[in-house]
Each structure stands twice: as structure tokens, then as C-alpha cells.
CSV table of C-alpha atoms in Angstrom, one decimal:
chain,number,residue,atom,x,y,z
Z,1,UNK,CA,-1.2,-2.1,-42.5
Z,2,UNK,CA,0.8,-4.1,-40.5
Z,3,UNK,CA,2.4,-0.8,-38.6
Z,4,UNK,CA,-1.4,0.0,-38.0
Z,5,UNK,CA,-1.7,-3.3,-36.2
Z,6,UNK,CA,1.4,-2.9,-34.3
Z,7,UNK,CA,0.3,0.7,-33.2
Z,8,UNK,CA,-3.1,-0.5,-32.1
Z,9,UNK,CA,-1.5,-3.4,-30.1
Z,10,UNK,CA,0.7,-1.2,-28.3
Z,11,UNK,CA,-2.2,1.3,-27.6
Z,12,UNK,CA,-4.1,-1.5,-26.2
Z,13,UNK,CA,-1.2,-2.7,-24.0
Z,14,UNK,CA,-0.5,1.0,-22.9
Z,15,UNK,CA,-4.3,1.1,-21.6
Z,16,UNK,CA,-4.0,-2.1,-19.8
Z,17,UNK,CA,-0.6,-0.8,-17.9
Z,18,UNK,CA,-2.2,2.8,-17.5
Z,19,UNK,CA,-5.2,0.9,-15.7
Z,20,UNK,CA,-2.7,-0.7,-13.3
Z,21,UNK,CA,-0.9,2.4,-12.6
Z,22,UNK,CA,-4.2,4.4,-12.0
Z,23,UNK,CA,-5.1,1.4,-9.6
Z,24,UNK,CA,-1.8,1.9,-7.5
Z,25,UNK,CA,-2.3,5.7,-7.3
Z,26,UNK,CA,-5.8,5.0,-6.1
Z,27,UNK,CA,-4.8,2.6,-3.6
Z,28,UNK,CA,-1.5,4.0,-2.4
Z,29,UNK,CA,-2.0,7.6,-3.1
Z,30,UNK,CA,1.0,9.7,-2.1
Z,31,UNK,CA,2.2,7.3,0.8
Z,32,UNK,CA,5.4,5.5,0.6
Z,33,UNK,CA,3.7,2.0,0.0
Z,34,UNK,CA,4.9,-0.3,-2.6
Z,35,UNK,CA,3.0,-2.1,-5.1
Z,36,UNK,CA,4.1,-5.2,-6.8
Z,37,UNK,CA,2.5,-7.0,-9.7
Z,38,UNK,CA,2.7,-10.8,-10.3
Z,39,UNK,CA,2.2,-12.1,-13.7
Z,40,UNK,CA,2.4,-15.7,-14.8
Z,41,UNK,CA,3.3,-14.6,-18.5
Z,42,UNK,CA,5.8,-12.1,-19.8
Z,43,UNK,CA,5.7,-8.4,-19.6
Z,44,UNK,CA,7.3,-6.7,-22.5
Z,45,UNK,CA,10.0,-4.1,-21.9
Z,46,UNK,CA,8.1,-0.9,-22.7
Z,47,UNK,CA,5.4,-1.9,-20.3
Z,48,UNK,CA,8.0,-2.9,-17.5
Z,49,UNK,CA,9.5,0.7,-18.0
Z,50,UNK,CA,6.4,2.2,-17.5
Z,51,UNK,CA,5.4,0.3,-14.3
Z,52,UNK,CA,8.9,0.9,-13.0
Z,53,UNK,CA,8.4,4.6,-13.4
Z,54,UNK,CA,5.1,4.5,-11.7
Z,55,UNK,CA,6.8,2.7,-8.7
Z,56,UNK,CA,5.5,-0.7,-9.5
Z,57,UNK,CA,7.6,-3.8,-9.3
Z,58,UNK,CA,6.6,-6.2,-12.1
Z,59,UNK,CA,7.5,-9.9,-11.7
Z,60,UNK,CA,7.0,-12.0,-14.5
Z,61,UNK,CA,6.9,-15.6,-15.5
Z,62,UNK,CA,5.8,-16.7,-11.8
Z,63,UNK,CA,4.9,-20.3,-11.8
Z,64,UNK,CA,1.4,-21.4,-11.4
Z,65,UNK,CA,2.1,-22.9,-7.8
Z,66,UNK,CA,3.8,-19.7,-6.6
Z,67,UNK,CA,0.6,-18.0,-7.9
Z,68,UNK,CA,-1.6,-20.1,-5.7
Z,69,UNK,CA,0.7,-19.5,-2.6
Z,70,UNK,CA,0.9,-15.5,-3.0
Z,71,UNK,CA,-2.8,-15.2,-1.9
Z,72,UNK,CA,-2.4,-17.7,0.8
Z,73,UNK,CA,0.5,-15.7,2.2
Z,74,UNK,CA,-0.8,-12.3,1.7
Z,75,UNK,CA,-4.5,-12.2,0.9
Z,76,UNK,CA,-6.3,-11.0,-2.1
Z,77,UNK,CA,-6.8,-13.2,-5.2
Z,78,UNK,CA,-5.4,-13.7,-8.6
Z,79,UNK,CA,-7.5,-12.0,-11.5
Z,80,UNK,CA,-7.5,-12.8,-15.1
Z,81,UNK,CA,-8.0,-9.5,-16.7
Z,82,UNK,CA,-7.1,-6.1,-15.9
Z,83,UNK,CA,-10.7,-5.2,-16.1
Z,84,UNK,CA,-11.4,-7.2,-13.0
Z,85,UNK,CA,-8.6,-5.3,-11.0
Z,86,UNK,CA,-10.1,-3.6,-7.7
Z,87,UNK,CA,-8.8,-2.6,-4.4
Z,88,UNK,CA,-10.6,-5.7,-3.0
Z,89,UNK,CA,-8.4,-8.2,-4.9
Z,90,UNK,CA,-5.1,-6.9,-3.6
Z,91,UNK,CA,-3.3,-8.5,-0.8
Z,92,UNK,CA,-0.8,-7.0,1.8
Z,93,UNK,CA,2.8,-7.8,2.6
Z,94,UNK,CA,4.9,-6.4,5.2
Z,95,UNK,CA,8.3,-7.2,3.7
Z,96,UNK,CA,9.0,-8.6,0.2
Z,97,UNK,CA,12.3,-10.2,-0.8
Z,98,UNK,CA,13.6,-12.5,-3.4
Z,99,UNK,CA,15.4,-15.7,-2.5
Z,100,UNK,CA,17.2,-17.8,-5.4
Z,101,UNK,CA,17.7,-21.5,-4.6
Z,102,UNK,CA,20.6,-23.0,-6.2
């Protein structure tokens, strides 16, 4: 019974990841545009692998304040559920990079 629950949870997670991949394909098509997913919580390794294979950069454990700043800088808005994802909620950035403060 435990294995059945684990398989069901994995299937649900895979559906959510596939919905994100489908949105990326819908929005970016065959262009060289990049797609970045910013998440306040963790992203499990299997899901990160699926996202990476689809050309999506997954940023996990983003701080709340950064989640408030990103829409101000790029447009778009944060959503709480994969069901709420649409092309209208996405922002745009000309250049994305990581800067580590010591």
C-alpha cells in the first residue's frame, strides 16, 4: 500500500512538471528563448532533471523577498498553483545571472 501511495504521488508530481514543460513549449516554441522557474519551496531531483531536459532552469528555495522583487523587475506575477499558470503570468528578462554575496 505504501508503494502505491508513492507511485501516485510521483505521478501527480510528474503531471505538474509536464504542465510547466507544456507551457514552456507553448510560449517559447522552437525559438532559442530560455525559461526559468523560480520556486519558494524545494524541487525534487527527478523533477529538476525533467525540467533540465526540457531546457528549463529550476531555481528552488527562493526567499519571499526575492519572489516579491522578481515581478517588479521582470513583469508577470507569482502563482500558487500549476493550474494557475498561463502565458499572461510570465515576465521577461533580457539577461539572467546569479550573483553570490559573501
